[in-house]
Short mmCIF file of C-alpha atoms in Angstrom, two decimals:
data_model
loop_
_atom_site.label_atom_id
_atom_site.label_comp_id
_atom_site.label_asym_id
_atom_site.label_seq_id
_atom_site.Cartn_x
_atom_site.Cartn_y
_atom_site.Cartn_z
CA MET A 579 69.39 93.89 111.80
CA ILE A 580 72.35 95.75 110.74
CA TRP A 581 75.30 94.85 108.29
CA THR A 582 78.59 96.68 108.43
CA SER A 583 82.11 96.32 107.14
CA ARG A 584 85.64 97.09 108.49
CA THR A 585 89.07 95.78 108.02
CA VAL A 586 90.47 92.85 110.02
CA ASN A 587 94.17 91.82 109.43
CA GLY A 588 94.21 93.70 106.07
CA GLN A 589 90.98 92.08 104.97
CA VAL A 590 87.41 93.29 104.73
CA ALA A 591 85.21 91.70 107.43
CA TRP A 592 81.39 91.83 107.34
CA THR A 593 79.50 91.75 110.56
CA GLY A 594 75.72 91.13 111.00
CA ARG A 595 73.99 91.96 114.07
CA THR A 596 70.62 91.65 115.69
CA ALA A 597 69.55 92.41 119.24
CA ALA A 598 70.26 88.73 120.03
CA MET A 599 73.11 87.43 117.68
CA GLN A 600 76.20 88.78 115.89
CA ILE A 601 78.45 87.11 113.23
CA THR A 602 81.62 88.29 111.63
CA LEU A 603 83.00 86.66 108.41
CA LEU A 604 85.85 87.21 105.99
CA PRO A 605 84.97 86.64 102.35
CA GLN A 606 88.62 86.77 101.22
CA LEU A 607 89.61 84.18 103.74
CA GLY A 608 87.30 81.27 102.35
CA SER A 609 84.24 83.19 103.65
CA LYS A 610 85.27 81.95 107.17
CA ILE A 611 83.16 83.09 109.96
CA ILE A 612 85.46 84.21 112.64
CA SER A 613 82.83 85.13 115.40
CA LEU A 614 79.43 83.89 116.41
CA GLN A 615 78.12 85.72 119.37
CA ASN A 616 75.16 85.35 121.68
CA ARG A 617 74.57 89.18 122.54
CA LEU A 618 72.02 88.22 125.26
CA THR A 619 74.72 86.32 127.37
CA GLY A 620 77.92 87.70 125.77
CA ARG A 621 79.26 84.12 124.83
CA GLU A 622 81.48 83.54 121.88
CA TRP A 623 80.67 80.21 120.30
CA LEU A 624 83.63 79.90 117.80
CA THR A 625 87.15 78.97 118.72
CA GLN A 626 89.58 81.99 118.01
CA ALA A 627 92.88 81.87 116.45
CA GLU A 628 95.78 81.54 118.71
CA GLY A 629 98.00 83.12 116.12
CA VAL A 630 97.51 85.03 112.75
CA LEU A 631 94.43 84.32 110.84
CA GLY A 632 95.02 82.65 107.44
CA ASN A 633 96.14 79.74 105.52
CA LYS A 634 98.71 78.75 102.89
CA GLY A 635 96.72 79.09 99.85
CA TYR A 636 94.80 76.75 97.63
CA GLY A 637 95.76 73.20 97.83
CA SER A 638 97.45 73.45 101.22
CA PRO A 639 96.70 71.13 104.15
CA PHE A 640 94.04 72.31 106.44
CA ALA A 641 96.34 71.68 109.29
CA ASP A 642 98.51 74.59 108.32
CA SER A 643 95.61 76.99 108.65
CA ASP A 644 94.58 78.94 111.76
CA GLY A 645 92.56 76.19 113.29
CA SER A 646 89.63 78.38 114.25
CA GLY A 647 86.23 79.62 113.30
CA TRP A 648 83.65 78.25 110.73
CA ASP A 649 84.75 77.03 107.32
CA GLU A 650 82.93 75.52 104.36
CA MET A 651 84.06 72.13 103.16
CA PHE A 652 83.30 71.60 99.48
CA PRO A 653 83.46 69.43 97.07
CA THR A 654 85.21 66.94 99.48
CA ILE A 655 86.57 66.81 102.90
CA ASN A 656 89.49 64.45 102.80
CA ALA A 657 91.92 64.98 99.82
CA CYS A 658 91.05 62.53 97.05
CA ARG A 659 91.04 61.97 93.15
CA TYR A 660 87.69 62.52 91.41
CA PRO A 661 86.64 59.02 90.30
CA GLU A 662 84.59 59.56 87.08
CA TYR A 663 84.81 61.04 83.57
CA PRO A 664 85.52 63.83 82.49
CA TRP A 665 87.31 64.72 85.60
CA MET A 666 88.88 61.34 86.32
CA ASP A 667 92.02 61.60 88.69
CA ALA A 668 91.51 65.40 89.12
CA GLU A 669 93.10 66.10 92.46
CA LEU A 670 90.75 67.70 95.12
CA PRO A 671 92.60 69.11 98.01
CA ASP A 672 92.32 68.59 101.75
CA HIS A 673 89.09 69.97 103.21
CA GLY A 674 88.02 70.81 99.61
CA GLU A 675 88.66 73.79 97.44
CA VAL A 676 86.57 76.64 98.87
CA TRP A 677 87.91 77.30 102.42
CA SER A 678 91.14 78.47 100.87
CA LEU A 679 89.75 80.58 98.09
CA PRO A 680 88.66 84.22 98.10
CA TRP A 681 84.93 84.69 97.68
CA ARG A 682 82.95 87.75 96.41
CA ALA A 683 80.57 89.44 98.81
CA GLU A 684 77.70 91.62 97.97
CA MET A 685 74.92 93.30 100.06
CA THR A 686 71.38 92.91 98.87
CA GLU A 687 68.92 94.66 100.91
CA ASP A 688 69.46 92.98 104.40
CA LYS A 689 71.16 89.98 103.29
CA LEU A 690 74.87 89.25 102.57
CA GLU A 691 75.63 87.08 99.33
CA CYS A 692 78.89 85.32 99.08
CA SER A 693 80.08 83.42 95.96
CA VAL A 694 82.97 81.40 94.71
CA GLN A 695 83.80 79.40 91.47
CA GLY A 696 85.39 76.01 91.39
CA VAL A 697 89.00 75.26 90.33
CA LYS A 698 89.09 71.59 89.46
CA LEU A 699 85.23 71.19 88.85
CA PRO A 700 82.96 73.59 87.03
CA TYR A 701 80.75 75.09 89.68
CA LEU A 702 79.39 78.24 91.31
CA LEU A 703 78.81 78.08 95.04
CA ARG A 704 76.77 80.64 96.61
CA LYS A 705 75.66 81.26 100.16
CA THR A 706 73.35 84.02 101.46
CA TYR A 707 73.25 85.19 105.11
CA ALA A 708 69.99 86.53 106.64
CA PHE A 709 68.35 86.82 110.04
CA PRO A 710 64.85 85.50 109.97
CA ALA A 711 64.57 86.25 113.68
CA GLU A 712 66.54 88.07 116.29
CA ASP A 713 68.07 84.76 117.52
CA CYS A 714 68.32 82.96 114.39
CA LEU A 715 70.96 82.94 111.62
CA ARG A 716 69.89 81.32 108.10
CA ILE A 717 72.51 80.44 105.53
CA ASP A 718 71.01 79.53 102.20
CA TYR A 719 73.33 77.39 99.87
CA ALA A 720 73.24 77.00 96.07
CA VAL A 721 75.62 75.12 93.92
CA THR A 722 75.25 75.47 90.16
CA ASN A 723 76.72 73.17 87.64
CA LEU A 724 78.48 75.23 85.00
CA GLY A 725 79.75 72.27 82.99
CA SER A 726 78.28 69.78 80.42
CA PHE A 727 78.46 66.74 82.57
CA PRO A 728 76.79 65.83 86.04
CA PHE A 729 79.13 66.03 89.02
CA SER A 730 78.91 64.80 92.56
CA PHE A 731 79.87 66.69 95.61
CA LEU A 732 80.33 66.42 99.31
CA TRP A 733 79.40 69.53 101.43
CA ALA A 734 79.78 69.90 105.15
CA ALA A 735 79.71 72.75 107.60
CA HIS A 736 82.85 72.85 109.76
CA PRO A 737 82.11 75.22 112.77
CA LEU A 738 84.70 74.80 115.40
CA PHE A 739 82.76 75.45 118.60
CA CYS A 740 84.16 76.52 121.89
CA ILE A 741 83.45 73.91 124.53
CA GLU A 742 83.91 73.09 128.26
CA GLU A 743 83.90 69.40 129.70
CA GLY A 744 80.46 68.14 130.35
CA MET A 745 78.67 69.87 127.60
CA GLU A 746 75.54 67.84 126.08
CA ILE A 747 75.38 66.92 122.52
CA HIS A 748 71.62 66.32 121.42
CA VAL A 749 70.70 64.59 118.37
CA PRO A 750 67.34 63.38 117.00
CA GLU A 751 65.78 60.38 118.91
CA GLY A 752 66.15 57.11 117.10
CA LEU A 753 69.76 57.38 116.13
CA THR A 754 71.69 54.46 117.65
CA GLN A 755 74.73 53.89 115.65
CA ILE A 756 77.88 55.67 114.28
CA ALA A 757 80.39 54.85 111.41
CA VAL A 758 83.90 55.91 112.34
CA SER A 759 85.56 58.13 109.87
CA TYR A 760 88.66 59.08 111.93
CA SER A 761 89.93 58.00 115.57
CA GLU A 762 93.05 59.24 117.12
CA HIS A 763 95.04 56.13 118.50
CA GLY A 764 92.04 54.04 117.19
CA ARG A 765 89.90 54.31 120.24
CA LEU A 766 86.74 54.02 118.33
CA GLY A 767 88.13 51.53 115.62
CA LYS A 768 89.07 52.00 112.05
CA THR A 769 87.37 54.03 109.28
CA GLY A 770 83.98 52.55 108.32
CA GLU A 771 83.58 50.45 111.47
CA VAL A 772 80.14 50.79 113.25
CA ARG A 773 79.68 51.39 116.85
CA PRO A 774 76.77 52.10 119.19
CA TRP A 775 75.61 55.62 120.01
CA PRO A 776 76.09 57.16 122.67
CA GLN A 777 78.21 54.46 124.45
CA PRO A 778 80.62 52.88 121.61
CA SER A 779 82.11 50.25 123.87
CA ALA A 780 80.50 47.81 126.15
CA ASP A 781 83.68 47.26 128.23
CA GLN A 782 84.34 51.00 128.56
CA PRO A 783 81.07 52.34 129.74
CA GLN A 784 82.74 55.61 130.93
CA ILE A 785 83.13 56.59 127.19
CA ARG A 786 79.91 58.66 126.40
CA LEU A 787 80.07 60.45 123.00
CA ASP A 788 77.13 62.52 123.88
CA ARG A 789 79.07 64.46 126.54
CA THR A 790 82.17 66.54 125.81
CA GLU A 791 85.22 65.33 127.53
CA GLY A 792 88.30 67.25 128.96
CA ARG A 793 91.20 68.42 127.03
CA GLU A 794 93.57 66.02 129.10
CA GLU A 795 91.80 62.99 127.40
CA ALA A 796 93.91 63.73 124.34
CA THR A 797 91.47 62.16 121.97
CA ALA A 798 90.20 63.32 118.44
CA GLU A 799 87.34 61.62 116.64
CA LYS A 800 85.14 62.10 113.77
CA PHE A 801 82.04 59.99 113.22
CA TYR A 802 78.83 59.82 111.18
CA PHE A 803 75.46 58.68 112.27
CA THR A 804 74.25 55.80 110.18
CA GLY A 805 70.66 55.43 108.78
CA ALA A 806 68.25 58.00 107.66
CA LEU A 807 68.01 61.03 110.09
CA PRO A 808 64.58 61.23 111.73
CA GLU A 809 65.15 65.13 111.68
CA GLY A 810 67.68 67.52 110.44
CA ARG A 811 68.87 68.93 113.72
CA ALA A 812 71.61 68.88 116.24
CA SER A 813 72.39 70.86 119.42
CA LEU A 814 75.19 71.57 121.64
CA TYR A 815 74.18 72.61 125.28
CA ASP A 816 75.95 73.95 128.46
CA PRO A 817 74.05 72.60 131.38
CA ARG A 818 76.06 74.65 133.88
CA LYS A 819 75.30 78.11 132.09
CA ARG A 820 71.99 76.84 130.85
CA GLU A 821 72.54 77.99 127.24
CA GLY A 822 73.23 76.34 123.94
CA LEU A 823 72.73 76.46 120.23
CA THR A 824 70.93 74.41 117.63
CA ILE A 825 71.58 73.72 114.09
CA ALA A 826 68.72 72.62 111.66
CA PHE A 827 68.81 71.70 108.14
CA PRO A 828 66.61 70.04 105.51
CA LYS A 829 67.24 66.20 105.77
CA GLU A 830 65.97 65.68 102.25
CA LYS A 831 68.85 67.82 100.86
CA VAL A 832 71.39 67.27 103.75
CA PRO A 833 70.61 63.64 104.75
CA TYR A 834 73.83 63.03 107.05
CA LEU A 835 75.17 64.33 110.22
CA SER A 836 78.66 63.85 111.66
CA ILE A 837 80.58 65.17 114.77
CA TRP A 838 84.14 66.14 114.98
CA ALA A 839 85.19 65.94 118.73
CA ASN A 840 88.79 67.16 119.35
CA TYR A 841 89.61 66.83 123.06
CA GLY A 842 93.34 67.87 122.75
CA GLY A 843 94.35 64.85 120.59
CA TYR A 844 94.79 66.84 117.36
CA GLN A 845 97.37 69.64 117.44
CA GLY A 846 96.43 70.21 121.19
CA GLN A 847 93.28 72.01 119.99
CA TYR A 848 90.07 71.69 121.97
CA HIS A 849 86.75 72.20 120.20
CA LEU A 850 83.79 70.34 118.77
CA ALA A 851 82.08 70.60 115.47
CA LEU A 852 78.42 69.72 114.53
CA GLU A 853 78.67 68.94 110.81
CA PRO A 854 75.58 68.49 108.63
CA ALA A 855 76.78 66.88 105.34
CA THR A 856 75.55 65.99 101.93
CA GLY A 857 77.67 62.74 101.76
CA PHE A 858 78.62 59.78 103.90
CA LEU A 859 82.07 59.75 105.37
CA ASP A 860 84.80 62.35 104.43
CA ASP A 861 86.22 61.18 101.07
CA LEU A 862 84.21 62.10 98.01
CA ALA A 863 85.50 59.20 95.90
CA TYR A 864 84.56 56.78 98.80
CA ALA A 865 81.04 58.43 99.06
CA MET A 866 80.42 58.17 95.22
CA GLU A 867 81.41 54.51 95.27
CA ARG A 868 78.78 53.85 97.93
CA LYS A 869 76.42 56.15 96.17
CA SER A 870 75.98 58.20 99.27
CA VAL A 871 76.57 61.70 97.91
CA ALA A 872 74.82 64.57 96.39
CA ALA A 873 74.91 65.36 92.71
CA VAL A 874 73.94 68.26 90.26
CA LEU A 875 73.13 67.89 86.56
CA PRO A 876 74.54 70.26 83.85
CA GLY A 877 72.97 73.70 84.06
CA GLU A 878 71.05 72.87 87.21
CA THR A 879 71.15 74.16 90.87
CA TYR A 880 71.19 72.21 94.10
CA THR A 881 69.88 74.21 97.07
CA TRP A 882 69.73 73.64 100.85
CA HIS A 883 70.02 75.72 103.99
CA LEU A 884 71.18 75.76 107.51
CA GLU A 885 69.89 77.68 110.37
CA VAL A 886 71.50 78.40 113.82
CA SER A 887 69.43 79.48 116.77
CA TRP A 888 69.98 79.88 120.52
CA MET A 889 68.51 77.59 123.06
CA GLY A 890 67.86 78.10 126.72
CA GLN A 891 67.07 76.19 129.82
CA GLU A 892 63.47 75.36 128.71
CA GLN A 893 64.75 73.91 125.41
CA ALA A 894 67.37 71.57 127.02
#
């Protein structure tokens, strides 16, 4: 395993490489991962920016950013106001704070550690990248409460994966329902409405949420699986090329799983994200009201991790 640094668009980029996997991230750009490659097949799994990489700074809409790669969403996804003392009505920006803040990066032995401090809430968020196997990337997360009061947070990964029509979305057996967070043109219904998985509409059996659709469908939807996860795992598999990837995470610390499926309906973009999350639905205030959110006490640290590994024909 090798870590190297270079300059990309005037920013320091770190690249981690094994015989089977390669990632590149930009700490100054929200620690965004801009590339996730399978070195065995040559496949790039993350969408690439069509224009210049970057965003318009803290508090700016995510829609005004480059729309590529893998960002971290914390401590909310949708813009909202924190609903409890002592940060009552503190405005938290779209997709959270950390995707538009510069992070610090430091090499420690064969690992890369990135960290950032909160603006509206007193926290230190750290993540450490390592390769426990040639074909596996592990990201360890830790959020420390630097304040004197407990605070709640919603974290979700936001990897915008390159897709083709007909790819398969695999989730743990036993998941049968989804809750709608967002649906362009209301195809799945309104926020909070519950639908069956994987076929959400009995009178439209052609709609299958476990298969990627074509860009010409012009749909864009975000939904969460309801109920407890049997297992912290989700996969995206290409049956034509017989390769895919799996995201694994501890369901005790990250108890929710959502999917963002953009088939040309949002800004004409075409991608899919598998999004493990610590809260239910995208608004931190909404999640706190329903007690479906993670929390960390003063001076304490909440930890979790995420692993990305390749899957082949025998694992499909």
